[in-house]
Amino acid sequence: MSDKFDVTIIGSGPGGYVAAIRCAQLGFKTAIIERYNSLGGTCLNVGCIPSKALLDSTEHFAQAKHQFKEHGIEIEGLSLDFKQMIKRKGEVVKQTTGGIDFLMKKNKITVFTGHASFKDKNTIAIRKDGNKTEEIKTEKVIIATGSKPASLPNIEIDKKRIITSTEALELAEVPKKLLVIGGGYIGCEMAAVYNRIGSEVTIVEFMDKIIPNMDSDLSKELTRVFRKSKIDIKTNHNVTGVSVEGNKVTLTATDKKDKEVVFEGDYCLVAVGRKPYTADLGLDKAGLKTNEKGFIPVNGHLETEVEGIFAIGDVIGGLMLAHKAEDEGSYVAEYMAGEKPHIDYNLIPGVVYTWPEVASVGKSEDQLKEEGREIKTGKFPFKASGRARASMDTDGFIKIIADAKTDEVLGVHLIGPRMADLIMEAVVAMEFRASAEDIVRMSHPHPTYSEAMREAAMGATGDRAIHI
Ligand code: FAD
């Protein structure tokens, strides 16, 4: 006999589990299906959380090595226990995914472990270990099956020497020479992790800059900081192949002048983006198909072309970020309950957790110029901030872009200490359609990094920054 649910969610990443909780809160009888034993999807298991755990651990090590002395702290015999670092990361993941188990129970959500596939639009088969199959009936479905690492056609990932971010979070040793293909946020974060603990790191990027989707000034500053810490960055390089011989990895690329260049290392991380995951989902049985890039098409309410089947998160494309997936999870639950939810995709912040941290919301200067908008900008460097000097975090700046006539804030771009948290001041300001002048008029506590936001706003409203 099969169970019958109001809503079944396929995939337990940040999109899926948030959708499940919100559905249960709104009174739907809810089921969630996850093919792995551990809930939480990419984000909690092999993405956001483990990468941040390693970024924090390695940043502590780098500070102890390079900055403590200047603070007057002497450490003798500083050494790295990489296995412990990886073990702690594993514990953080376990605690966090365990938290999701608790939330499922608390909200009385039925959890099925196994691979889900449609039999028809209201019937889902769950293939369990040992190929046993169970079927459930459901009124509505939310597909939240996420994404997997992408590769390039000429690269075969062996998961040993030629690796994805998943393996990079679980290495048994610190690479001597790490080659990173792709200077997006995942490539930059992993480059920072291994550079801090002694790997020689080279980033090979196809575009003319790293973090190419963010404001060019952020890219320039992160490039400067990375080069200062001896990360080699090769932009305008088109990777043509990667091969392995024993422990040696050889990467070939063509540079801007079409000249062949060869790089050698002992590991090569392929970080060229992620692709939607819909393998074996039986979409056709529900009357669905993917678009040419493999994403599931949805309308403005995140409903697919089949009524009652919704899709959210990485599998529908757009910004492939955990908080975007979460927002969409809540959206669909509330929409199904007859509420009127709203997502402003222009106000979804993006963060790169290097040090300095990089964060951005709204439009970049390049985008606004392309759109022909008349704009004004204000920029405040952290080297002029007393708080940043106290903590020895003087790299970076805050840049605010406002409309030249109305003064409305159109984009805020930050690189500096704790910017991943500070970006929320900009998001709140933009959500309420603040002007740069509004930010100037709000009292900012002294001494904090947030004062740089106010100073940048002063720069945008005229030449009136106080501390530069
Ligand atoms: P996912 O998290 O991918 O979850 C999908 C789930 O569905 C998976 O658990 C999968 O096993 C399951 N599934 C798939 N098919 C089936 C099936 N047929 N049956 C049952 N289960 C199925 N984003 C941020 O916002 N901030 C960050 O700092 C950040 N850091 C990242 C670092 C790394 C190294 C990586 C790889 C990603 C990072 N991301 C970050 C991106 C973020 O992880 C994703 O955007 C997010 O996880 C997408 O959520 P989702 O719910 O759409 O899918």
PDB file of C-alpha atoms in Angstrom, residues 207-408:
ATOM      1  CA  MET A 207      38.186  34.849 -19.078  1.00  0.00           C
ATOM      2  CA  ASP A 208      40.297  38.002 -18.732  1.00  0.00           C
ATOM      3  CA  LYS A 209      39.781  38.122 -14.944  1.00  0.00           C
ATOM      4  CA  ILE A 210      38.993  35.982 -11.923  1.00  0.00           C
ATOM      5  CA  ILE A 211      35.509  36.148 -10.312  1.00  0.00           C
ATOM      6  CA  PRO A 212      34.398  37.366 -13.761  1.00  0.00           C
ATOM      7  CA  ASN A 213      30.724  37.712 -12.801  1.00  0.00           C
ATOM      8  CA  MET A 214      31.439  40.317 -10.151  1.00  0.00           C
ATOM      9  CA  ASP A 215      32.327  44.028 -10.419  1.00  0.00           C
ATOM     10  CA  SER A 216      35.710  44.446 -12.160  1.00  0.00           C
ATOM     11  CA  ASP A 217      37.162  46.446  -9.260  1.00  0.00           C
ATOM     12  CA  LEU A 218      36.549  43.488  -6.918  1.00  0.00           C
ATOM     13  CA  SER A 219      38.303  41.200  -9.340  1.00  0.00           C
ATOM     14  CA  LYS A 220      41.299  43.548  -9.589  1.00  0.00           C
ATOM     15  CA  GLU A 221      41.662  43.806  -5.825  1.00  0.00           C
ATOM     16  CA  LEU A 222      41.316  40.055  -5.222  1.00  0.00           C
ATOM     17  CA  THR A 223      43.905  39.455  -7.979  1.00  0.00           C
ATOM     18  CA  ARG A 224      46.282  41.887  -6.249  1.00  0.00           C
ATOM     19  CA  VAL A 225      45.820  40.220  -2.849  1.00  0.00           C
ATOM     20  CA  PHE A 226      46.139  36.703  -4.298  1.00  0.00           C
ATOM     21  CA  ARG A 227      49.330  37.637  -6.162  1.00  0.00           C
ATOM     22  CA  LYS A 228      50.724  39.194  -2.963  1.00  0.00           C
ATOM     23  CA  SER A 229      50.172  35.849  -1.253  1.00  0.00           C
ATOM     24  CA  LYS A 230      51.934  34.134  -4.195  1.00  0.00           C
ATOM     25  CA  ILE A 231      48.941  32.578  -5.915  1.00  0.00           C
ATOM     26  CA  ASP A 232      49.779  32.570  -9.607  1.00  0.00           C
ATOM     27  CA  ILE A 233      46.891  33.715 -11.813  1.00  0.00           C
ATOM     28  CA  LYS A 234      46.844  33.034 -15.532  1.00  0.00           C
ATOM     29  CA  THR A 235      43.862  34.675 -17.206  1.00  0.00           C
ATOM     30  CA  ASN A 236      42.955  34.432 -20.912  1.00  0.00           C
ATOM     31  CA  HIS A 237      44.120  30.821 -20.923  1.00  0.00           C
ATOM     32  CA  ASN A 238      42.105  28.171 -22.695  1.00  0.00           C
ATOM     33  CA  VAL A 239      42.746  24.727 -21.197  1.00  0.00           C
ATOM     34  CA  THR A 240      43.217  22.145 -23.952  1.00  0.00           C
ATOM     35  CA  GLY A 241      43.937  19.056 -21.872  1.00  0.00           C
ATOM     36  CA  VAL A 242      45.011  17.554 -18.564  1.00  0.00           C
ATOM     37  CA  SER A 243      46.876  14.280 -18.211  1.00  0.00           C
ATOM     38  CA  VAL A 244      48.199  12.211 -15.316  1.00  0.00           C
ATOM     39  CA  GLU A 245      51.347  10.144 -15.078  1.00  0.00           C
ATOM     40  CA  GLY A 246      51.981   8.651 -11.676  1.00  0.00           C
ATOM     41  CA  ASN A 247      51.715  11.549  -9.246  1.00  0.00           C
ATOM     42  CA  LYS A 248      52.325  14.152 -11.910  1.00  0.00           C
ATOM     43  CA  VAL A 249      49.556  16.161 -13.534  1.00  0.00           C
ATOM     44  CA  THR A 250      50.245  18.073 -16.748  1.00  0.00           C
ATOM     45  CA  LEU A 251      47.886  20.771 -17.936  1.00  0.00           C
ATOM     46  CA  THR A 252      48.120  22.274 -21.404  1.00  0.00           C
ATOM     47  CA  ALA A 253      46.517  25.536 -22.406  1.00  0.00           C
ATOM     48  CA  THR A 254      46.707  28.171 -25.092  1.00  0.00           C
ATOM     49  CA  ASP A 255      47.320  31.741 -24.011  1.00  0.00           C
ATOM     50  CA  LYS A 256      45.923  34.983 -25.459  1.00  0.00           C
ATOM     51  CA  LYS A 257      48.384  34.815 -28.381  1.00  0.00           C
ATOM     52  CA  ASP A 258      47.376  31.203 -29.071  1.00  0.00           C
ATOM     53  CA  LYS A 259      50.744  29.947 -27.829  1.00  0.00           C
ATOM     54  CA  GLU A 260      50.742  26.593 -26.043  1.00  0.00           C
ATOM     55  CA  VAL A 261      51.616  26.776 -22.354  1.00  0.00           C
ATOM     56  CA  VAL A 262      52.261  23.801 -20.074  1.00  0.00           C
ATOM     57  CA  PHE A 263      51.703  23.699 -16.294  1.00  0.00           C
ATOM     58  CA  GLU A 264      52.714  20.895 -13.977  1.00  0.00           C
ATOM     59  CA  GLY A 265      51.394  19.971 -10.572  1.00  0.00           C
ATOM     60  CA  ASP A 266      50.489  17.017  -8.401  1.00  0.00           C
ATOM     61  CA  TYR A 267      46.738  17.774  -8.312  1.00  0.00           C
ATOM     62  CA  CYS A 268      44.425  19.574 -10.703  1.00  0.00           C
ATOM     63  CA  LEU A 269      41.124  20.930  -9.420  1.00  0.00           C
ATOM     64  CA  VAL A 270      38.507  21.398 -12.114  1.00  0.00           C
ATOM     65  CA  ALA A 271      36.249  24.236 -10.933  1.00  0.00           C
ATOM     66  CA  VAL A 272      34.487  25.315 -14.102  1.00  0.00           C
ATOM     67  CA  GLY A 273      30.970  25.523 -12.715  1.00  0.00           C
ATOM     68  CA  ARG A 274      28.154  23.112 -12.003  1.00  0.00           C
ATOM     69  CA  LYS A 275      25.565  21.362 -14.142  1.00  0.00           C
ATOM     70  CA  PRO A 276      21.958  20.505 -13.280  1.00  0.00           C
ATOM     71  CA  TYR A 277      21.316  16.993 -11.970  1.00  0.00           C
ATOM     72  CA  THR A 278      18.279  15.146 -13.296  1.00  0.00           C
ATOM     73  CA  ALA A 279      19.754  11.690 -13.964  1.00  0.00           C
ATOM     74  CA  ASP A 280      17.248   8.845 -13.776  1.00  0.00           C
ATOM     75  CA  LEU A 281      14.493  11.129 -12.558  1.00  0.00           C
ATOM     76  CA  GLY A 282      11.943   9.870 -15.102  1.00  0.00           C
ATOM     77  CA  LEU A 283      10.972  13.407 -16.089  1.00  0.00           C
ATOM     78  CA  ASP A 284       9.368  12.169 -19.314  1.00  0.00           C
ATOM     79  CA  LYS A 285       6.949   9.978 -17.343  1.00  0.00           C
ATOM     80  CA  ALA A 286       5.600  13.129 -15.704  1.00  0.00           C
ATOM     81  CA  GLY A 287       5.439  14.926 -19.059  1.00  0.00           C
ATOM     82  CA  LEU A 288       8.517  17.051 -18.417  1.00  0.00           C
ATOM     83  CA  LYS A 289      11.712  17.747 -20.301  1.00  0.00           C
ATOM     84  CA  THR A 290      14.858  19.769 -19.663  1.00  0.00           C
ATOM     85  CA  ASN A 291      16.064  22.658 -21.819  1.00  0.00           C
ATOM     86  CA  GLU A 292      19.175  22.473 -24.034  1.00  0.00           C
ATOM     87  CA  LYS A 293      21.450  23.137 -21.047  1.00  0.00           C
ATOM     88  CA  GLY A 294      19.813  20.441 -18.920  1.00  0.00           C
ATOM     89  CA  PHE A 295      17.897  22.797 -16.593  1.00  0.00           C
ATOM     90  CA  ILE A 296      14.205  22.285 -15.803  1.00  0.00           C
ATOM     91  CA  PRO A 297      12.236  25.223 -17.246  1.00  0.00           C
ATOM     92  CA  VAL A 298       9.804  26.959 -14.866  1.00  0.00           C
ATOM     93  CA  ASN A 299       7.444  29.956 -15.040  1.00  0.00           C
ATOM     94  CA  GLY A 300       7.474  33.025 -12.799  1.00  0.00           C
ATOM     95  CA  HIS A 301       5.896  30.987  -9.982  1.00  0.00           C
ATOM     96  CA  LEU A 302       8.553  28.263 -10.310  1.00  0.00           C
ATOM     97  CA  GLU A 303       5.955  25.863 -11.704  1.00  0.00           C
ATOM     98  CA  THR A 304       6.993  23.593 -14.549  1.00  0.00           C
ATOM     99  CA  GLU A 305       4.915  23.094 -17.665  1.00  0.00           C
ATOM    100  CA  VAL A 306       3.046  20.332 -15.782  1.00  0.00           C
ATOM    101  CA  GLU A 307       0.579  21.802 -13.292  1.00  0.00           C
ATOM    102  CA  GLY A 308       1.380  20.856  -9.711  1.00  0.00           C
ATOM    103  CA  ILE A 309       5.057  20.090 -10.365  1.00  0.00           C
ATOM    104  CA  PHE A 310       7.440  22.825  -9.281  1.00  0.00           C
ATOM    105  CA  ALA A 311      11.241  23.047  -9.495  1.00  0.00           C
ATOM    106  CA  ILE A 312      13.680  25.121  -7.437  1.00  0.00           C
ATOM    107  CA  GLY A 313      17.376  25.708  -6.763  1.00  0.00           C
ATOM    108  CA  ASP A 314      20.367  24.764  -8.895  1.00  0.00           C
ATOM    109  CA  VAL A 315      18.315  22.462 -11.131  1.00  0.00           C
ATOM    110  CA  ILE A 316      16.462  25.443 -12.648  1.00  0.00           C
ATOM    111  CA  GLY A 317      19.601  27.536 -13.211  1.00  0.00           C
ATOM    112  CA  GLY A 318      20.131  31.233 -12.522  1.00  0.00           C
ATOM    113  CA  LEU A 319      22.389  31.979  -9.555  1.00  0.00           C
ATOM    114  CA  MET A 320      23.544  28.611  -8.233  1.00  0.00           C
ATOM    115  CA  LEU A 321      23.621  29.618  -4.584  1.00  0.00           C
ATOM    116  CA  ALA A 322      22.229  28.053  -1.442  1.00  0.00           C
ATOM    117  CA  HIS A 323      20.256  31.089  -0.288  1.00  0.00           C
ATOM    118  CA  LYS A 324      18.649  31.448  -3.752  1.00  0.00           C
ATOM    119  CA  ALA A 325      17.540  27.798  -3.473  1.00  0.00           C
ATOM    120  CA  GLU A 326      16.214  28.444   0.060  1.00  0.00           C
ATOM    121  CA  ASP A 327      14.276  31.521  -1.048  1.00  0.00           C
ATOM    122  CA  GLU A 328      12.728  29.510  -3.871  1.00  0.00           C
ATOM    123  CA  GLY A 329      11.840  26.687  -1.463  1.00  0.00           C
ATOM    124  CA  SER A 330       9.896  29.069   0.766  1.00  0.00           C
ATOM    125  CA  TYR A 331       8.384  30.771  -2.264  1.00  0.00           C
ATOM    126  CA  VAL A 332       6.868  27.588  -3.682  1.00  0.00           C
ATOM    127  CA  ALA A 333       5.461  26.420  -0.327  1.00  0.00           C
ATOM    128  CA  GLU A 334       3.838  29.817   0.275  1.00  0.00           C
ATOM    129  CA  TYR A 335       2.542  30.060  -3.286  1.00  0.00           C
ATOM    130  CA  MET A 336       0.963  26.620  -3.012  1.00  0.00           C
ATOM    131  CA  ALA A 337      -0.693  27.755   0.237  1.00  0.00           C
ATOM    132  CA  GLY A 338      -2.279  30.696  -1.582  1.00  0.00           C
ATOM    133  CA  GLU A 339       0.065  33.345  -0.182  1.00  0.00           C
ATOM    134  CA  LYS A 340       1.718  36.018  -2.312  1.00  0.00           C
ATOM    135  CA  PRO A 341       5.463  35.492  -1.884  1.00  0.00           C
ATOM    136  CA  HIS A 342       8.099  37.467  -3.732  1.00  0.00           C
ATOM    137  CA  ILE A 343      11.768  37.060  -4.701  1.00  0.00           C
ATOM    138  CA  ASP A 344      13.827  39.948  -6.042  1.00  0.00           C
ATOM    139  CA  TYR A 345      16.564  38.151  -7.982  1.00  0.00           C
ATOM    140  CA  ASN A 346      18.504  41.427  -8.355  1.00  0.00           C
ATOM    141  CA  LEU A 347      18.939  41.520  -4.585  1.00  0.00           C
ATOM    142  CA  ILE A 348      20.410  38.056  -4.043  1.00  0.00           C
ATOM    143  CA  PRO A 349      23.886  38.732  -2.691  1.00  0.00           C
ATOM    144  CA  GLY A 350      26.940  36.820  -3.888  1.00  0.00           C
ATOM    145  CA  VAL A 351      29.881  36.101  -1.596  1.00  0.00           C
ATOM    146  CA  VAL A 352      33.393  34.700  -2.078  1.00  0.00           C
ATOM    147  CA  TYR A 353      34.788  33.544   1.285  1.00  0.00           C
ATOM    148  CA  THR A 354      38.439  34.282   0.616  1.00  0.00           C
ATOM    149  CA  TRP A 355      40.258  36.672   2.943  1.00  0.00           C
ATOM    150  CA  PRO A 356      39.543  39.475   2.352  1.00  0.00           C
ATOM    151  CA  GLU A 357      35.969  38.352   1.764  1.00  0.00           C
ATOM    152  CA  VAL A 358      34.281  39.535  -1.420  1.00  0.00           C
ATOM    153  CA  ALA A 359      30.562  40.343  -1.526  1.00  0.00           C
ATOM    154  CA  SER A 360      28.252  41.967  -3.958  1.00  0.00           C
ATOM    155  CA  VAL A 361      24.601  42.907  -4.450  1.00  0.00           C
ATOM    156  CA  GLY A 362      22.769  44.643  -7.260  1.00  0.00           C
ATOM    157  CA  LYS A 363      24.420  45.602 -10.509  1.00  0.00           C
ATOM    158  CA  SER A 364      28.105  46.015 -11.262  1.00  0.00           C
ATOM    159  CA  GLU A 365      29.531  49.230 -12.696  1.00  0.00           C
ATOM    160  CA  ASP A 366      30.158  47.468 -16.026  1.00  0.00           C
ATOM    161  CA  GLN A 367      26.534  46.294 -16.227  1.00  0.00           C
ATOM    162  CA  LEU A 368      25.125  49.724 -15.425  1.00  0.00           C
ATOM    163  CA  LYS A 369      27.384  51.392 -17.981  1.00  0.00           C
ATOM    164  CA  GLU A 370      26.330  48.856 -20.588  1.00  0.00           C
ATOM    165  CA  GLU A 371      22.710  49.683 -19.782  1.00  0.00           C
ATOM    166  CA  GLY A 372      23.556  53.339 -20.348  1.00  0.00           C
ATOM    167  CA  ARG A 373      22.558  54.337 -16.790  1.00  0.00           C
ATOM    168  CA  GLU A 374      23.931  57.594 -15.442  1.00  0.00           C
ATOM    169  CA  ILE A 375      25.638  56.689 -12.226  1.00  0.00           C
ATOM    170  CA  LYS A 376      27.910  58.015  -9.511  1.00  0.00           C
ATOM    171  CA  THR A 377      30.187  55.963  -7.314  1.00  0.00           C
ATOM    172  CA  GLY A 378      31.806  56.255  -3.904  1.00  0.00           C
ATOM    173  CA  LYS A 379      34.671  54.087  -2.735  1.00  0.00           C
ATOM    174  CA  PHE A 380      36.289  53.798   0.668  1.00  0.00           C
ATOM    175  CA  PRO A 381      39.495  51.790   1.209  1.00  0.00           C
ATOM    176  CA  PHE A 382      39.998  49.734   4.370  1.00  0.00           C
ATOM    177  CA  LYS A 383      43.500  51.132   4.762  1.00  0.00           C
ATOM    178  CA  ALA A 384      41.746  54.318   5.936  1.00  0.00           C
ATOM    179  CA  SER A 385      39.672  52.433   8.536  1.00  0.00           C
ATOM    180  CA  GLY A 386      40.813  52.466  12.156  1.00  0.00           C
ATOM    181  CA  ARG A 387      38.990  49.191  12.831  1.00  0.00           C
ATOM    182  CA  ALA A 388      40.723  47.486   9.898  1.00  0.00           C
ATOM    183  CA  ARG A 389      44.104  48.795  11.047  1.00  0.00           C
ATOM    184  CA  ALA A 390      43.466  47.394  14.527  1.00  0.00           C
ATOM    185  CA  SER A 391      42.774  43.943  13.123  1.00  0.00           C
ATOM    186  CA  MET A 392      45.457  44.169  10.401  1.00  0.00           C
ATOM    187  CA  ASP A 393      42.889  43.755   7.645  1.00  0.00           C
ATOM    188  CA  THR A 394      43.611  46.765   5.475  1.00  0.00           C
ATOM    189  CA  ASP A 395      43.194  45.171   2.036  1.00  0.00           C
ATOM    190  CA  GLY A 396      40.048  45.995   0.118  1.00  0.00           C
ATOM    191  CA  PHE A 397      37.352  48.646  -0.085  1.00  0.00           C
ATOM    192  CA  ILE A 398      33.631  49.276  -0.229  1.00  0.00           C
ATOM    193  CA  LYS A 399      32.159  50.696  -3.410  1.00  0.00           C
ATOM    194  CA  ILE A 400      28.634  52.061  -3.679  1.00  0.00           C
ATOM    195  CA  ILE A 401      27.045  52.859  -7.008  1.00  0.00           C
ATOM    196  CA  ALA A 402      23.995  55.136  -7.033  1.00  0.00           C
ATOM    197  CA  ASP A 403      21.777  56.633  -9.709  1.00  0.00           C
ATOM    198  CA  ALA A 404      23.235  60.002 -10.729  1.00  0.00           C
ATOM    199  CA  LYS A 405      19.898  61.802 -10.472  1.00  0.00           C
ATOM    200  CA  THR A 406      17.773  59.994  -7.885  1.00  0.00           C
ATOM    201  CA  ASP A 407      20.663  58.846  -5.642  1.00  0.00           C
ATOM    202  CA  GLU A 408      19.027  55.375  -5.373  1.00  0.00           C
TER     203      GLU A 408
END
